[in-house]
Coordinates of C-alpha atoms in Angstrom, one line a residue:
M118 CA 126.4 81.0 -6.9
N119 CA 128.8 78.2 -5.8
E120 CA 129.8 76.6 -9.1
H121 CA 130.2 73.1 -7.6
H122 CA 126.7 73.2 -6.2
W123 CA 125.2 75.5 -8.8
W124 CA 121.9 73.5 -9.1
R125 CA 120.9 73.9 -5.4
D126 CA 119.3 77.3 -5.9
A127 CA 119.3 77.5 -9.7
V128 CA 116.5 79.0 -11.8
I129 CA 116.0 77.0 -14.9
Y130 CA 113.9 78.0 -17.9
Q131 CA 112.0 75.3 -19.7
V132 CA 112.3 75.6 -23.4
Y133 CA 109.6 73.7 -25.4
V134 CA 111.7 73.7 -28.5
R135 CA 109.0 73.5 -31.1
S136 CA 107.2 76.5 -29.6
F137 CA 110.1 78.8 -28.7
L138 CA 111.4 80.3 -32.0
D139 CA 111.4 79.1 -35.6
S140 CA 114.7 79.9 -37.6
T141 CA 113.8 78.2 -40.8
G142 CA 110.3 79.4 -41.6
D143 CA 108.6 76.0 -41.4
G144 CA 106.3 77.0 -38.5
I145 CA 108.1 74.8 -36.0
G146 CA 110.7 76.0 -33.4
D147 CA 114.2 74.6 -33.6
L148 CA 117.6 74.6 -32.0
A149 CA 118.9 77.5 -34.0
G150 CA 115.9 79.5 -32.7
V151 CA 116.8 78.6 -29.2
R152 CA 120.4 79.8 -29.8
T153 CA 119.0 83.0 -31.2
G154 CA 116.9 83.4 -28.0
L155 CA 119.7 82.9 -25.5
P156 CA 120.5 86.6 -25.0
Y157 CA 116.8 87.2 -24.1
L158 CA 117.0 84.5 -21.5
K159 CA 120.4 85.7 -20.2
K160 CA 118.8 89.2 -19.8
L161 CA 115.8 87.6 -18.0
G162 CA 118.4 86.2 -15.4
V163 CA 118.0 82.4 -15.5
D164 CA 120.8 80.1 -14.7
G165 CA 120.0 77.5 -17.3
I166 CA 117.7 76.0 -19.8
W167 CA 116.0 72.6 -20.1
L168 CA 115.3 71.6 -23.6
S169 CA 112.3 69.4 -24.5
P170 CA 113.2 66.4 -26.7
F171 CA 114.6 67.2 -30.0
Y172 CA 115.7 63.6 -30.9
P173 CA 114.7 61.8 -34.1
S174 CA 111.0 60.9 -33.6
P175 CA 107.8 60.4 -35.5
Q176 CA 106.4 63.0 -33.2
H177 CA 103.3 61.0 -32.0
D178 CA 103.9 62.7 -28.7
H179 CA 105.9 65.7 -29.8
G180 CA 109.3 64.0 -29.3
Y181 CA 108.5 62.0 -26.2
D182 CA 108.4 59.1 -28.5
V183 CA 112.3 58.8 -29.2
A184 CA 113.5 56.8 -32.2
D185 CA 117.2 57.6 -31.7
Y186 CA 118.5 58.9 -28.4
C187 CA 121.8 60.1 -29.8
D188 CA 120.9 62.4 -32.6
V189 CA 118.9 65.4 -33.6
D190 CA 115.6 65.3 -35.6
P191 CA 116.0 67.2 -38.8
L192 CA 113.0 69.1 -37.8
F193 CA 115.0 70.8 -35.1
G194 CA 118.5 70.9 -36.8
D195 CA 121.4 68.6 -36.5
L196 CA 124.3 67.7 -34.1
A197 CA 126.4 70.6 -35.4
E198 CA 123.7 73.1 -34.5
F199 CA 123.3 71.4 -31.1
D200 CA 127.0 72.0 -30.5
L201 CA 126.7 75.5 -31.5
L202 CA 123.9 76.0 -29.0
V203 CA 125.9 74.5 -26.2
R204 CA 128.9 76.7 -27.0
A205 CA 126.8 79.8 -27.2
A206 CA 125.1 78.9 -23.8
R207 CA 128.6 78.4 -22.3
R208 CA 129.8 81.8 -23.3
L209 CA 126.7 83.4 -21.6
G210 CA 127.1 81.3 -18.5
V211 CA 123.8 79.5 -19.1
K212 CA 123.6 75.8 -18.2
V213 CA 122.0 73.3 -20.6
L214 CA 119.9 70.4 -19.5
L215 CA 118.5 67.8 -21.9
D216 CA 115.1 65.9 -21.5
I217 CA 115.8 62.2 -21.5
V218 CA 112.9 59.6 -21.8
P219 CA 114.0 56.2 -20.2
N220 CA 110.6 54.7 -19.6
H221 CA 109.6 54.2 -23.2
C222 CA 110.8 54.8 -26.7
S223 CA 109.1 55.2 -30.2
S224 CA 107.5 52.3 -32.0
E225 CA 110.0 53.2 -34.8
H226 CA 113.1 52.7 -32.6
P227 CA 115.3 50.2 -34.4
W228 CA 115.1 47.8 -31.4
F229 CA 111.2 47.8 -31.3
R230 CA 111.1 47.3 -35.0
E231 CA 113.5 44.3 -34.5
A232 CA 111.2 42.9 -31.7
L233 CA 108.2 43.1 -34.0
A234 CA 110.1 41.2 -36.7
S235 CA 111.3 38.6 -34.2
P236 CA 109.3 35.6 -32.8
P237 CA 107.8 35.4 -29.3
G238 CA 110.5 34.5 -26.7
S239 CA 113.3 36.1 -28.7
A240 CA 116.0 38.3 -27.3
A241 CA 114.8 41.2 -29.2
R242 CA 111.3 41.0 -27.6
A243 CA 112.9 40.7 -24.1
R244 CA 113.9 44.4 -24.4
F245 CA 110.2 45.2 -24.0
H246 CA 107.2 43.9 -22.3
F247 CA 105.7 41.3 -24.7
A248 CA 103.2 38.8 -23.3
D249 CA 100.6 36.3 -24.4
G250 CA 96.9 37.4 -24.1
R251 CA 94.3 35.9 -21.9
G252 CA 90.9 34.3 -22.8
E253 CA 90.1 32.3 -25.9
D254 CA 93.0 32.5 -28.5
G255 CA 94.7 35.0 -26.3
A256 CA 92.3 37.7 -27.5
E257 CA 92.2 39.7 -24.2
P258 CA 95.1 41.8 -23.0
P259 CA 97.6 40.2 -20.5
N260 CA 96.2 42.3 -17.7
N261 CA 93.7 45.2 -16.9
W262 CA 96.2 48.1 -16.8
H263 CA 95.1 51.4 -18.4
A264 CA 97.3 53.8 -20.4
M265 CA 97.9 57.2 -18.9
F266 CA 96.6 58.7 -22.2
G267 CA 93.4 56.7 -22.3
G268 CA 92.6 53.1 -23.4
P269 CA 94.2 49.8 -22.5
A270 CA 98.0 49.8 -21.9
W271 CA 98.4 46.8 -24.3
T272 CA 98.3 46.5 -28.1
R273 CA 98.3 43.2 -30.0
V274 CA 100.8 42.4 -32.8
P275 CA 99.9 40.1 -35.8
D276 CA 101.5 37.0 -34.3
G277 CA 99.0 37.2 -31.4
Q278 CA 101.2 38.6 -28.5
W279 CA 100.6 41.9 -26.8
Y280 CA 103.2 44.7 -25.9
L281 CA 102.9 47.1 -23.0
H282 CA 102.7 50.9 -23.4
M283 CA 101.8 53.0 -20.4
F284 CA 101.1 56.0 -22.7
T285 CA 100.3 55.6 -26.4
P286 CA 100.7 52.5 -28.6
E287 CA 103.6 54.4 -30.4
Q288 CA 105.5 54.5 -27.1
P289 CA 106.4 50.9 -26.1
D290 CA 107.8 50.6 -22.5
W291 CA 111.3 49.4 -22.1
N292 CA 111.9 46.3 -19.9
W293 CA 114.3 47.6 -17.4
R294 CA 114.9 44.1 -16.0
N295 CA 116.9 43.4 -19.1
P296 CA 120.5 44.6 -18.5
E297 CA 120.8 45.6 -22.2
I298 CA 118.5 48.6 -21.4
G299 CA 120.5 50.0 -18.6
A300 CA 123.7 49.6 -20.6
E301 CA 122.2 51.5 -23.6
F302 CA 121.2 54.4 -21.4
D303 CA 124.6 54.5 -19.8
R304 CA 126.0 55.0 -23.4
T305 CA 123.3 57.7 -24.1
L306 CA 124.2 59.7 -20.9
R307 CA 127.9 59.6 -21.8
F308 CA 127.2 60.7 -25.4
W309 CA 125.6 63.9 -24.4
L310 CA 127.8 64.5 -21.4
D311 CA 130.8 64.3 -23.7
R312 CA 129.1 66.9 -25.8
G313 CA 129.1 69.4 -22.9
V314 CA 125.6 69.2 -21.4
D315 CA 125.1 70.1 -17.8
G316 CA 122.6 67.5 -16.8
F317 CA 119.3 65.8 -17.6
R318 CA 115.6 66.2 -16.8
I319 CA 114.3 62.7 -16.6
D320 CA 110.8 62.0 -17.9
V321 CA 108.6 59.6 -15.9
A322 CA 111.4 59.1 -13.3
A323 CA 109.1 57.1 -11.1
G324 CA 108.4 54.6 -13.9
L325 CA 110.8 52.2 -15.7
Y326 CA 110.2 49.1 -13.6
K327 CA 107.0 47.1 -13.6
H328 CA 105.9 44.2 -11.3
P329 CA 107.7 41.1 -12.7
E330 CA 104.5 39.1 -13.0
L331 CA 102.5 41.9 -14.5
P332 CA 99.4 41.1 -12.3
D333 CA 96.0 42.8 -12.6
S334 CA 95.6 46.2 -10.9
P335 CA 92.8 46.2 -8.2
D336 CA 91.6 49.6 -9.5
P337 CA 92.7 50.1 -13.1
E338 CA 90.5 53.2 -13.7
A339 CA 92.0 55.1 -10.8
D340 CA 95.5 54.1 -11.9
A341 CA 95.1 56.2 -15.1
R342 CA 93.0 59.0 -13.7
T343 CA 95.4 61.0 -11.5
R344 CA 99.0 61.0 -10.6
D345 CA 98.1 60.6 -6.9
S346 CA 96.7 57.1 -7.6
V347 CA 99.3 55.8 -10.1
N348 CA 99.4 52.1 -10.6
P349 CA 101.8 50.8 -7.9
L350 CA 102.4 47.7 -10.1
A351 CA 103.9 50.0 -12.9
W352 CA 105.1 53.1 -11.1
N353 CA 107.3 53.9 -8.0
R354 CA 108.8 50.4 -7.9
P355 CA 111.8 50.0 -5.4
E356 CA 114.1 48.8 -8.2
V357 CA 114.1 52.2 -10.0
H358 CA 116.3 53.6 -7.2
D359 CA 119.2 51.5 -8.4
V360 CA 119.0 53.2 -11.8
W361 CA 119.3 56.7 -10.3
R362 CA 122.3 55.5 -8.1
R363 CA 123.9 54.3 -11.3
W364 CA 123.2 57.5 -13.1
R365 CA 124.3 59.6 -10.2
A366 CA 127.6 57.7 -10.2
T367 CA 128.1 58.6 -13.9
C368 CA 127.4 62.3 -13.3
D369 CA 129.7 62.3 -10.3
E370 CA 132.5 60.8 -12.4
Y371 CA 132.2 63.7 -14.7
A372 CA 132.1 66.2 -11.9
A373 CA 135.3 64.8 -10.4
R374 CA 137.1 65.8 -13.6
D375 CA 136.4 69.5 -13.4
G376 CA 134.5 70.2 -10.1
V377 CA 131.2 71.1 -11.7
E378 CA 128.3 69.0 -10.8
R379 CA 126.0 67.5 -13.7
L380 CA 122.4 67.7 -12.6
L381 CA 119.8 64.9 -12.6
V382 CA 116.3 66.3 -12.0
G383 CA 113.4 63.8 -12.1
E384 CA 109.8 64.1 -13.0
V385 CA 108.7 62.2 -10.0
S386 CA 104.9 61.8 -9.7
V387 CA 104.2 60.1 -6.3
P388 CA 101.5 60.7 -3.8
T389 CA 103.4 62.3 -0.9
A390 CA 106.4 64.4 -0.2
R391 CA 107.9 61.6 1.9
E392 CA 107.9 59.3 -1.1
H393 CA 109.2 62.1 -3.2
A394 CA 112.1 62.5 -0.8
L395 CA 113.4 58.9 -1.5
Y396 CA 114.4 60.0 -5.0
V397 CA 116.7 62.8 -3.8
R398 CA 118.8 60.9 -1.3
P399 CA 122.5 61.9 -1.4
D400 CA 123.4 59.1 -3.8
E401 CA 120.4 59.3 -6.2
L402 CA 118.8 62.2 -8.1
H403 CA 120.1 65.7 -7.3
Q404 CA 116.5 67.1 -7.5
A405 CA 113.0 66.1 -8.3
F406 CA 110.2 68.4 -9.3
F407 CA 107.8 69.1 -6.5
F408 CA 104.5 69.3 -8.2
D409 CA 102.4 69.8 -5.0
L410 CA 102.7 73.6 -5.2
L411 CA 101.6 73.5 -8.9
G412 CA 98.6 71.5 -7.9
A413 CA 97.7 73.5 -4.8
P414 CA 94.4 75.5 -4.9
W415 CA 94.7 79.3 -4.4
N416 CA 94.4 79.0 -0.6
P417 CA 97.0 80.1 2.0
D418 CA 96.4 76.9 4.2
A419 CA 97.0 74.7 1.0
F420 CA 100.2 76.5 0.2
R421 CA 101.5 76.5 3.7
K422 CA 100.8 72.8 4.0
V423 CA 102.7 71.7 0.8
I424 CA 105.6 74.1 1.4
S425 CA 106.0 72.9 5.0
E426 CA 105.9 69.2 3.9
A427 CA 108.5 69.8 1.2
M428 CA 110.8 71.6 3.6
Q429 CA 110.5 68.8 6.1
D430 CA 110.7 65.7 4.0
I431 CA 112.7 66.8 0.9
A432 CA 115.1 69.4 2.2
G433 CA 115.7 66.9 5.1
T434 CA 117.5 64.6 2.7
G435 CA 120.2 67.2 2.0
S436 CA 118.7 68.0 -1.4
T437 CA 116.9 71.3 -2.0
V438 CA 113.2 71.5 -3.1
T439 CA 112.6 72.1 -6.8
W440 CA 109.7 74.4 -7.1
V441 CA 107.5 74.7 -10.2
L442 CA 104.2 76.5 -11.1
N443 CA 103.9 75.7 -14.8
N444 CA 105.1 73.3 -17.4
H445 CA 104.2 71.8 -20.7
D446 CA 101.7 69.4 -19.3
Q447 CA 99.6 71.8 -17.2
V448 CA 97.2 74.6 -17.6
R449 CA 99.0 78.0 -17.2
T450 CA 98.6 79.7 -13.8
V451 CA 96.9 82.9 -15.2
T452 CA 94.0 80.6 -16.2
R453 CA 94.4 78.0 -13.5
Y454 CA 94.1 80.6 -10.7
G455 CA 90.6 81.7 -11.7
E456 CA 90.7 83.8 -14.8
P457 CA 88.4 82.2 -17.4
A458 CA 88.8 85.1 -20.0
T459 CA 91.5 84.9 -22.5
E460 CA 92.8 88.5 -22.1
G461 CA 95.0 87.5 -19.2
S462 CA 94.0 90.5 -17.1
G463 CA 92.2 90.5 -13.8
L464 CA 92.2 88.1 -11.0
G465 CA 94.0 85.2 -12.6
A466 CA 96.9 87.4 -13.7
A467 CA 97.2 89.1 -10.4
R468 CA 97.3 85.7 -8.6
A469 CA 99.9 84.3 -11.0
R470 CA 102.2 87.4 -10.3
A471 CA 101.8 86.8 -6.7
A472 CA 102.6 83.1 -6.9
A473 CA 105.7 83.9 -9.0
L474 CA 107.1 86.0 -6.3
L475 CA 106.2 83.5 -3.7
M476 CA 108.0 80.7 -5.6
L477 CA 111.1 82.8 -6.2
A478 CA 111.3 83.6 -2.5
L479 CA 111.2 79.9 -1.4
P480 CA 114.5 78.1 -0.5
G481 CA 115.8 75.8 -3.2
A482 CA 115.5 75.7 -7.0
A483 CA 112.8 77.1 -9.3
Y484 CA 111.7 76.2 -12.9
I485 CA 110.0 78.7 -15.2
Y486 CA 108.1 77.4 -18.2
Q487 CA 108.4 79.4 -21.4
G488 CA 105.8 82.2 -21.6
E489 CA 105.2 82.2 -17.9
E490 CA 107.5 85.3 -17.8
L491 CA 105.1 86.9 -20.3
G492 CA 101.9 86.2 -18.3
L493 CA 100.5 84.0 -21.1
P494 CA 97.1 82.5 -20.3
E495 CA 96.0 79.2 -21.5
V496 CA 94.7 79.1 -25.1
V497 CA 91.4 77.5 -24.3
D498 CA 89.5 77.9 -27.5
L499 CA 91.6 75.9 -30.0
P500 CA 89.3 74.1 -32.5
D501 CA 89.3 70.3 -32.5
D502 CA 90.8 70.1 -36.0
V503 CA 94.0 71.7 -34.9
L504 CA 94.6 69.7 -31.7
T505 CA 97.6 67.5 -31.7
D506 CA 97.6 66.0 -28.1
P507 CA 97.4 62.3 -28.1
I508 CA 95.2 62.5 -25.0
F509 CA 92.5 64.1 -27.2
H510 CA 92.9 61.7 -30.0
R511 CA 92.7 58.6 -27.7
T512 CA 89.9 59.8 -25.5
G513 CA 87.9 62.2 -27.5
S514 CA 87.9 64.5 -24.5
R515 CA 89.3 68.0 -24.1
A516 CA 89.6 67.5 -20.3
R517 CA 93.5 67.2 -19.7
I518 CA 94.7 68.2 -23.1
R519 CA 98.0 70.1 -23.2
D520 CA 98.0 72.0 -26.5
G521 CA 96.6 75.2 -24.9
C522 CA 99.9 75.8 -23.0
R523 CA 102.1 74.8 -26.0
V524 CA 101.0 77.5 -28.4
P525 CA 104.2 79.1 -30.0
L526 CA 105.4 82.1 -28.2
P527 CA 104.7 85.7 -29.4
W528 CA 107.8 87.8 -29.9
S529 CA 106.7 90.9 -31.7
G530 CA 104.1 92.6 -33.7
Q531 CA 100.3 92.8 -33.8
A532 CA 99.3 89.7 -35.7
S533 CA 100.3 86.1 -36.0
P534 CA 103.0 84.7 -36.3
F535 CA 104.1 87.5 -33.9
G536 CA 107.8 87.1 -34.9
F537 CA 107.8 83.3 -34.0
T538 CA 108.5 82.3 -37.5
S539 CA 109.8 84.2 -40.6
G540 CA 106.4 84.3 -42.2
V541 CA 107.1 82.3 -45.4
E542 CA 104.0 82.5 -47.5
G543 CA 101.5 79.8 -46.7
V544 CA 103.4 78.7 -43.5
K545 CA 101.8 79.2 -40.2
P546 CA 102.8 78.3 -36.6
W547 CA 102.2 74.6 -35.8
L548 CA 99.4 75.6 -33.4
P549 CA 97.4 78.8 -34.2
Q550 CA 98.1 81.9 -32.1
P551 CA 95.1 84.0 -31.0
E552 CA 94.9 87.6 -31.8
W553 CA 95.2 88.6 -28.0
F554 CA 98.7 87.2 -28.0
A555 CA 99.7 90.7 -29.2
E556 CA 99.2 92.0 -25.6
H557 CA 101.8 89.5 -24.4
A558 CA 104.5 89.7 -27.1
T559 CA 108.1 90.0 -25.8
D560 CA 108.7 93.4 -27.4
R561 CA 105.8 94.9 -25.6
A562 CA 106.7 93.2 -22.3
L563 CA 110.2 94.5 -22.4
A564 CA 109.0 98.1 -23.0
D565 CA 106.4 98.0 -20.2
T566 CA 108.0 98.1 -16.6
R567 CA 104.7 96.9 -15.2
S568 CA 104.7 93.7 -17.2
F569 CA 105.1 90.1 -16.0
W570 CA 108.6 90.0 -17.7
H571 CA 109.9 92.8 -15.5
L572 CA 108.5 91.3 -12.4
Y573 CA 110.3 88.0 -13.1
R574 CA 113.5 89.9 -14.1
D575 CA 113.5 92.1 -11.0
G576 CA 112.7 89.0 -8.8
L577 CA 115.6 87.0 -10.4
Q578 CA 118.0 89.9 -10.0
L579 CA 117.1 90.3 -6.3
R580 CA 117.2 86.5 -5.8
S581 CA 120.8 86.3 -7.1
S582 CA 122.1 89.4 -5.2
L583 CA 120.5 88.9 -1.8
A584 CA 122.1 86.4 0.6
Q585 CA 118.7 85.8 2.2
L586 CA 117.3 84.2 -0.9
G587 CA 118.1 80.9 -2.7
E588 CA 119.3 78.0 -0.8
G589 CA 118.4 78.0 3.0
T590 CA 115.4 77.7 5.3
L591 CA 112.3 79.8 6.0
R592 CA 110.4 80.7 9.1
W593 CA 106.6 81.2 9.1
L594 CA 105.0 84.3 10.6
E595 CA 101.7 84.8 12.3
T596 CA 99.4 86.5 9.9
P597 CA 96.0 88.0 9.4
P598 CA 93.3 85.5 7.9
G599 CA 94.0 85.0 4.2
V600 CA 97.7 85.9 4.3
L601 CA 100.7 83.8 4.1
A602 CA 104.1 85.1 5.1
F603 CA 107.6 83.8 5.9
V604 CA 111.0 85.2 6.8
R605 CA 114.2 84.4 4.8
G606 CA 117.4 85.1 6.7
D607 CA 116.9 87.6 9.5
D608 CA 115.0 90.3 7.7
L609 CA 113.6 89.4 4.3
V610 CA 109.7 88.7 4.5
C611 CA 107.7 87.4 1.7
A612 CA 104.0 88.0 2.3
V613 CA 101.0 87.0 0.1
N614 CA 97.4 88.2 0.3
F615 CA 95.3 85.4 -1.0
G616 CA 92.1 87.4 -0.7
T617 CA 91.0 90.2 -2.9
A618 CA 90.6 92.9 -0.2
P619 CA 93.5 94.9 1.3
T620 CA 94.5 93.7 4.7
P621 CA 97.0 95.0 7.4
A622 CA 100.6 94.1 6.5
P623 CA 102.1 91.4 8.7
V624 CA 105.3 93.4 9.1
A625 CA 106.7 96.9 9.1
G626 CA 109.6 97.7 6.8
T627 CA 110.7 98.7 3.4
P628 CA 109.1 97.1 0.3
L629 CA 111.7 95.7 -2.1
L630 CA 109.3 94.3 -4.8
A631 CA 105.6 93.8 -5.2
S632 CA 103.6 91.7 -7.6
G633 CA 101.1 94.6 -7.9
P634 CA 101.1 98.3 -7.2
C635 CA 103.5 99.3 -4.5
P636 CA 101.6 98.9 -1.2
D637 CA 100.9 101.9 1.1
A638 CA 102.5 101.8 4.5
G639 CA 101.0 99.1 6.7
V640 CA 98.8 97.6 3.9
L641 CA 99.1 94.5 1.9
P642 CA 96.8 94.8 -1.2
G643 CA 94.6 92.0 -2.3
S644 CA 95.9 89.2 -4.6
T645 CA 99.4 90.5 -4.1
A646 CA 102.8 89.3 -3.0
V647 CA 105.4 91.7 -1.4
W648 CA 109.0 91.3 -0.5
W649 CA 110.0 93.4 2.5
I650 CA 113.2 94.2 4.3
T651 CA 111.8 94.4 7.9
E652 CA 112.6 96.8 10.8
P653 CA 114.6 95.0 13.6
S654 CA 111.7 94.3 15.8
S655 CA 109.0 93.4 13.3
T656 CA 109.5 89.7 12.7
P657 CA 108.7 88.0 16.0
T658 CA 109.2 84.3 16.4
P659 CA 105.7 82.6 16.4

């Protein structure tokens, strides 16, 4: 891996800190737990980790409501423990990315508390979006925008004004038209870069700027329903690109000192790959998550379409595509790909294994969400009284809730807490772990060469050792119906059978790695991906 451009084909492991490993016995994961788990991640073969927010926060949205951007919540440790984590990662050659949340803060942030205590029109309120209401006595919100987590995007304060929050009332949106906000985030970036971090994952990177007049949306219900119809008055405004140019200049300044690039990867939720590509132009973000693969149905035509669009529009900017199949906001692939049972066996698991090999064979970078390498299914039967997701509490609906993919990891043993926490009497993991987690515990996965873990580990080892994989291009092959296949380099083929029945293999050659049982000669098993080194004449140009 070229150290200067390490990010272009890196594999990054997303650590949801509160669910990774608990070192203190309080039932909540922490930074010391992450440090303890670093050798496990190094053995898996990832290039770096992305840490979910660990900043001081009242935890209304599990840390995405930040009260102080330059400290550690005592729930997770302190700055000294963070420094130990960074040093330990550096010794292992593992990069460390932080999750930064520039669209909104916590209602307990000192600046927002100051704003509430200040009068309308004050400088303190100008850091946020305060506005007078409409209708008699200003009793109606300033506009008809809806919050992404349900309900109106406005909350009224005692003096009659309203403030904007595109998520929960505890997450007021910053007013990025106020230069104080940009200056404060410049300070924040430098604080963490000076402590040795290797970059930032940027939450809601298409957000930040709102239409200066805050007009009504023509379709407020659609604006809050799906990411493909986000409110154009509140998201994806052209001014946001100036922020990323400024942040890129800061990262480039640090890179100029030692020749190692600091990475900016954005959570960019926009409708098309072409719009996505605007965020990864050479002077903006290095990368942005490409969610279309995550959202694609299990269908070869759908996968080929989103991969082709990404390669054309995003890779065409000079960046590399950032592939992802799972994250802390989405139903896990084992469940999403058609396995309704909780055991994790069967069709959903087979498809998730195949999708993993496909993703790792694609040109560019890849992100793995913790537990993905264990084949964890979604925990779909959490009782209402343990749910913590603000989406559930604001809407009363379980339809989009995210707790099921955030249940603490199983490390060992046959019963909860499965090694996640020290088992202090009366202390349980912050979300309950089902009994069937025993089948996915790390100790069992490491001992079983047929496990998801070994598939990921073997795939990552080949990806790092084979010149054909990582950054580069791909070439599609003609295939039988239901099969998707492409060539990396001159002779490495990844083929995926999206159907359940065996089909003739699209190439002849030597199998390197298969997501299921090793295929017989000339056969591609159902719901299986295979990497082949082909015979010289077996990969014709379509």
